[in-house]
Structures are given as C-alpha cells and as structure tokens.
XYZ file of C-alpha atoms in Angstrom:
295
model
C 0.000 0.000 0.000
C 1.657 3.309 -1.119
C 1.912 6.115 1.413
C 1.106 9.737 0.721
C 4.786 10.501 0.244
C 5.360 7.592 -2.150
C 7.299 9.006 -5.178
C 5.377 6.653 -7.491
C 2.392 9.012 -7.180
C 4.349 11.835 -8.785
C 6.040 9.580 -11.332
C 2.667 8.346 -12.519
C 1.426 11.927 -12.819
C 4.578 12.869 -14.762
C 3.941 10.053 -17.241
C 0.328 11.113 -17.679
C 1.402 14.715 -18.334
C 3.964 13.580 -20.918
C 1.284 11.562 -22.713
C -1.033 14.575 -22.713
C 1.667 16.743 -24.278
C 2.424 14.057 -26.869
C -1.224 14.153 -27.874
C -0.869 17.803 -28.834
C 1.846 17.242 -31.444
C 0.076 14.192 -32.869
C -3.035 16.329 -33.392
C -1.421 19.413 -34.901
C 1.736 18.407 -36.770
C 2.258 15.239 -38.765
C 5.745 16.176 -39.962
C 7.128 17.231 -36.589
C 5.415 14.278 -34.959
C 7.123 11.854 -37.329
C 10.478 13.562 -36.850
C 10.270 13.395 -33.061
C 9.792 9.632 -33.333
C 13.433 9.476 -34.455
C 14.778 11.186 -31.347
C 16.086 9.335 -28.304
C 13.212 8.711 -25.843
C 14.167 11.429 -23.359
C 14.687 14.014 -26.094
C 11.424 12.984 -27.751
C 9.564 13.569 -24.508
C 11.116 16.992 -23.909
C 10.638 18.229 -27.481
C 6.997 17.169 -27.402
C 6.502 18.894 -24.063
C 8.003 22.083 -25.469
C 5.893 21.837 -28.618
C 2.692 21.456 -26.578
C 3.325 24.690 -24.695
C 4.116 26.552 -27.917
C 1.048 25.147 -29.650
C -1.288 26.340 -26.916
C 0.138 29.856 -27.183
C -0.433 29.690 -30.954
C -4.038 28.649 -30.397
C -4.604 31.623 -28.127
C -3.517 34.138 -30.778
C -4.620 32.341 -33.948
C -8.355 32.459 -33.339
C -9.285 29.425 -31.285
C -9.697 31.426 -28.087
C -11.801 34.036 -29.883
C -14.032 31.360 -31.424
C -14.537 29.991 -27.919
C -15.878 33.380 -26.893
C -12.880 34.718 -24.974
C -13.241 38.492 -24.864
C -9.775 39.441 -23.606
C -7.424 37.339 -25.726
C -4.484 39.596 -24.901
C -5.172 39.242 -21.197
C -5.381 35.470 -21.639
C -2.012 35.429 -23.420
C -0.467 37.534 -20.645
C -1.776 35.102 -18.042
C -0.495 32.096 -19.956
C 2.947 33.656 -20.350
C 3.116 34.282 -16.612
C 2.126 30.668 -15.918
C 4.665 29.275 -18.377
C 7.570 31.402 -17.183
C 6.854 30.580 -13.527
C 6.120 26.912 -14.183
C 9.683 25.558 -13.692
C 9.640 26.851 -10.109
C 6.832 24.472 -9.119
C 6.922 20.678 -9.129
C 3.173 20.120 -9.531
C 0.645 21.702 -11.886
C -3.030 20.935 -12.347
C -2.614 21.565 -16.097
C -0.901 18.424 -17.513
C 0.731 20.275 -20.421
C 2.121 22.949 -18.114
C 3.320 20.227 -15.740
C 5.095 18.379 -18.564
C 6.639 21.585 -19.901
C 7.913 22.580 -16.457
C 9.643 19.232 -16.020
C 11.386 19.641 -19.385
C 12.303 23.260 -18.688
C 14.076 22.203 -15.488
C 15.796 19.196 -17.042
C 17.052 21.093 -20.069
C 17.666 24.493 -18.451
C 15.479 26.519 -20.783
C 16.482 30.177 -20.756
C 13.725 32.518 -19.657
C 14.877 35.172 -22.128
C 14.066 32.773 -24.977
C 10.594 32.091 -23.596
C 10.048 35.822 -23.110
C 11.038 36.494 -26.739
C 8.607 33.827 -27.927
C 5.680 35.398 -26.119
C 6.695 38.843 -27.345
C 6.239 37.634 -30.919
C 2.961 35.941 -30.058
C 1.716 39.248 -28.671
C 2.575 40.976 -31.950
C 0.088 38.675 -33.684
C -2.621 40.371 -31.628
C -1.371 43.898 -32.215
C 0.275 43.993 -35.645
C -0.891 42.903 -39.100
C 1.920 44.076 -41.417
C 5.707 44.042 -41.121
C 8.694 45.792 -42.583
C 12.006 43.917 -42.915
C 13.275 44.774 -39.435
C 9.988 43.960 -37.722
C 9.752 40.649 -39.569
C 13.290 39.711 -38.528
C 12.428 40.433 -34.905
C 9.167 38.500 -35.158
C 10.854 35.433 -36.652
C 13.520 35.503 -33.968
C 10.901 35.249 -31.234
C 8.440 32.976 -32.959
C 10.872 30.468 -34.444
C 14.589 31.023 -33.880
C 14.310 30.866 -30.091
C 12.310 27.651 -30.453
C 15.310 26.256 -32.305
C 17.517 27.397 -29.424
C 15.216 25.765 -26.861
C 15.321 22.548 -28.880
C 19.111 22.779 -28.882
C 18.981 22.959 -25.080
C 17.149 19.637 -25.172
C 19.608 18.053 -27.602
C 22.682 19.103 -25.644
C 21.305 18.580 -22.133
C 23.960 16.965 -19.959
C 26.674 17.306 -22.640
C 29.823 19.399 -22.566
C 30.250 21.502 -25.706
C 33.013 24.017 -26.357
C 32.147 27.685 -26.756
C 32.976 27.828 -30.474
C 31.110 24.623 -31.280
C 28.114 25.752 -29.252
C 28.024 29.082 -31.076
C 27.966 27.276 -34.410
C 25.163 25.021 -33.236
C 23.199 28.049 -32.038
C 23.547 29.660 -35.469
C 22.333 26.465 -37.109
C 19.382 26.141 -34.737
C 18.319 29.708 -35.464
C 18.666 29.209 -39.215
C 16.571 26.055 -39.166
C 13.870 27.702 -37.054
C 13.780 30.684 -39.405
C 13.507 28.424 -42.451
C 10.611 26.500 -40.938
C 8.780 29.729 -40.093
C 9.231 31.336 -43.504
C 8.084 28.235 -45.358
C 5.052 27.990 -43.095
C 4.266 31.632 -43.850
C 4.324 30.802 -47.562
C 2.278 27.644 -47.230
C -0.310 29.358 -45.012
C -0.360 32.623 -46.977
C -4.051 32.381 -47.909
C -5.163 31.672 -44.345
C -2.906 34.326 -42.824
C -4.083 37.072 -45.164
C -7.672 36.006 -45.775
C -8.706 34.698 -42.355
C -6.314 36.220 -39.833
C -5.652 39.489 -41.654
C -1.858 39.216 -41.430
C 0.753 39.933 -44.086
C 4.114 38.884 -42.705
C 6.227 39.526 -45.789
C 6.731 43.218 -46.684
C 4.784 44.274 -49.769
C 2.315 41.376 -49.702
C -0.598 43.169 -48.069
C -2.647 42.900 -51.260
C -1.154 39.898 -53.062
C 1.849 37.633 -53.435
C 3.668 37.825 -56.759
C 6.130 35.360 -58.268
C 9.148 37.618 -57.776
C 8.481 37.937 -54.054
C 7.753 34.231 -53.715
C 10.997 33.323 -55.502
C 13.001 35.652 -53.232
C 11.453 34.047 -50.143
C 12.212 30.545 -51.461
C 15.838 31.539 -52.083
C 16.076 32.911 -48.538
C 14.620 29.699 -47.104
C 17.105 27.579 -49.004
C 19.975 29.681 -47.694
C 18.716 29.113 -44.141
C 18.390 25.382 -44.744
C 21.942 25.230 -46.124
C 23.281 27.065 -43.074
C 21.498 24.618 -40.778
C 22.674 21.598 -42.782
C 26.311 22.507 -42.144
C 25.957 21.963 -38.382
C 23.549 19.005 -38.268
C 26.510 16.559 -38.335
C 27.755 18.091 -35.068
C 24.584 17.136 -33.207
C 24.616 13.958 -31.110
C 23.250 10.998 -33.044
C 20.375 10.774 -30.553
C 19.136 14.095 -31.991
C 20.700 14.163 -35.443
C 18.369 11.743 -37.201
C 15.219 13.554 -36.104
C 16.587 16.986 -37.002
C 17.798 15.733 -40.391
C 14.377 14.229 -41.077
C 12.588 17.476 -40.190
C 14.972 19.509 -42.353
C 14.481 17.079 -45.244
C 10.700 17.271 -44.994
C 10.774 21.060 -45.084
C 13.276 21.074 -47.953
C 10.836 18.899 -49.883
C 7.985 21.239 -49.032
C 10.100 24.161 -50.214
C 10.700 22.402 -53.543
C 6.976 21.823 -54.010
C 6.142 25.437 -53.229
C 8.827 26.579 -55.661
C 7.222 24.509 -58.425
C 3.899 26.380 -58.389
C 2.976 29.975 -59.122
C 2.288 32.549 -56.451
C -1.352 32.672 -57.536
C -1.772 28.918 -57.158
C -0.047 29.018 -53.777
C -2.654 31.461 -52.491
C -5.469 29.107 -53.533
C -4.388 25.849 -51.933
C -2.289 24.542 -49.086
C 0.666 22.525 -50.339
C 1.830 19.482 -48.385
C 4.217 16.541 -48.759
C 2.356 13.289 -49.541
C 2.659 10.532 -46.924
C 4.576 8.087 -49.189
C 7.170 10.775 -49.922
C 7.476 11.543 -46.202
C 8.172 7.861 -45.559
C 10.974 7.850 -48.133
C 12.583 11.006 -46.737
C 12.433 9.730 -43.172
C 13.965 6.386 -44.174
C 16.716 8.266 -45.977
C 17.429 10.357 -42.878
C 17.680 7.213 -40.753
C 20.227 5.751 -43.169
C 22.197 8.964 -43.699
C 22.470 10.520 -40.238
C 25.037 8.082 -38.762
C 27.305 8.554 -41.786
C 27.373 12.350 -41.899
C 30.916 13.678 -42.079
C 32.107 14.977 -38.763
C 29.230 13.379 -36.876
C 29.489 12.316 -33.244
C 27.711 9.585 -31.336
C-alpha cells in the first residue's frame, strides 16, 4: 500500500502529463510528430513537451480562443505567459501540459529570455498585421529562432560543448527555425491574409507575386543550407530527427517553388505521406554517416 509521500504518485502523474503533451503534437503536426519519433526517448519527450506549450500559445492568438468566446485574448495570453515562465519553479501543476513543460524546462535548463522572446512575438500577432524587414526579422527571432535554441537545449542537455562549437550550433538552430517559419508563412499565406488578416512579408498586403515568392524561397534555401552545415555536429540521438525534419521542409520548399504565387494562395501545399516515408527512411540511413558526426 503506497503512502502519501510515495514518489510513485508523482512519477505516474509525470507520465500522464507527458502523454497529454504528446497528444498535442500528434493532433497538430504530422511532420514534426514523425520527426520526433526518431529522437532518443528522453529528447522525444522533452521536445513534445516544449511543442505542446508553444502550440497552446499559438491557439490563443490564432483564433481558437476568440471562437470559444474569450473576450480578452491579450489578457489570456499575458496570463499564460506568466504561468509558463513561472512553471519551472513548481513541481506540480493541475494543467498536464504545463506540468510536462515545467519538467522539461528544469531538465534542459530553458532560458527565460528565450521564452520571453517567444511570447513577445505571439503578442505581436494580436497587435500587428503588417511588417517591414526589421519587424519581420524580430518576429521570426521570437516565434521560431528561439524555439530552435530551446530545442538545442534539449539536444545538448547533460553534454559538454566548447564555446565555439556551441556558437555554431546556435547559429544552425536559429537558421533552421527561421527556415521552418518562412516556409510555413508561404504555405499558409491564404489563411494568414484572408482569415487572420496578417501579411508577414513586406509588400504582400494585397497579393503575393512570383518575384516575391521566388526571393522568399531563395532565402529559405539559404537558411536550410546554413542549418545543414551543423547538423553533423549534433549527437546521433538528436541528429536523425533533425535531419528528417529539415528534409521534410526542404521537400515542401521544392513543391512550393514549383507552383505559381497565384496557385499558392489558392491551396495549401503538403508533402504526400509516401514521400514523407521515403525522406524519413533516408534520414535514418544517412544521419550516422554524416561527415564529422558524433555519437
């Protein structure tokens, strides 16, 4: 018979919270969900816990809260940010996703300044509908690049990495996060402009033309190339999953490049499941052999 101070009580609750967070990524992101399957179990858990927190913040600002009848969406976002940033200080939370996130934040030493930057960008989605180049750069840093940095904290948790090597990995993590964000902006252009009233890329308030689309694609490919240079330096326990995610988004980029800007605004492009399977299998075979890779 367990006693009230039996640690198995908390361990069982931890496992439940992790499963709840895993349900978020399986519902919202097929590609990221598949990629996380290739991570080592502990990393998989922590990345999914991080994703769940980020996804809930996205749902607050992207219309779900408003559809539910929430009048003060900004106030709700402020409250959620306060809960998230304070969460690592407390060992038990009644919200399973917050509980799971807090455990991962403590294990992986998430930096509060990164979380703060993320919520700053989320708040801009409530207050700003168009961006110039500088504002877009700042938005992408908070909405995507710091997520790459938080993921890097998961991948390198408990590992000693030299200052130079860590700086290179940080640059790669930021580049990959930026690439993912920009390609999502392109893929979701119709929804962002038509439903949410947002034009992230300068000069696209009215429409997206082929010249602008081609410039964005070129920028994405440069980011992906920058990230690819440091993927071999990741531990193998993370490398396969990151390579798979990068490959899936590179394929998505190629498919977006193959259609006109007009067509892109009319339909949401995706990578077919059979092609995803091939790319993931290729990542599994390739990752251990990458030049300069470490176990």
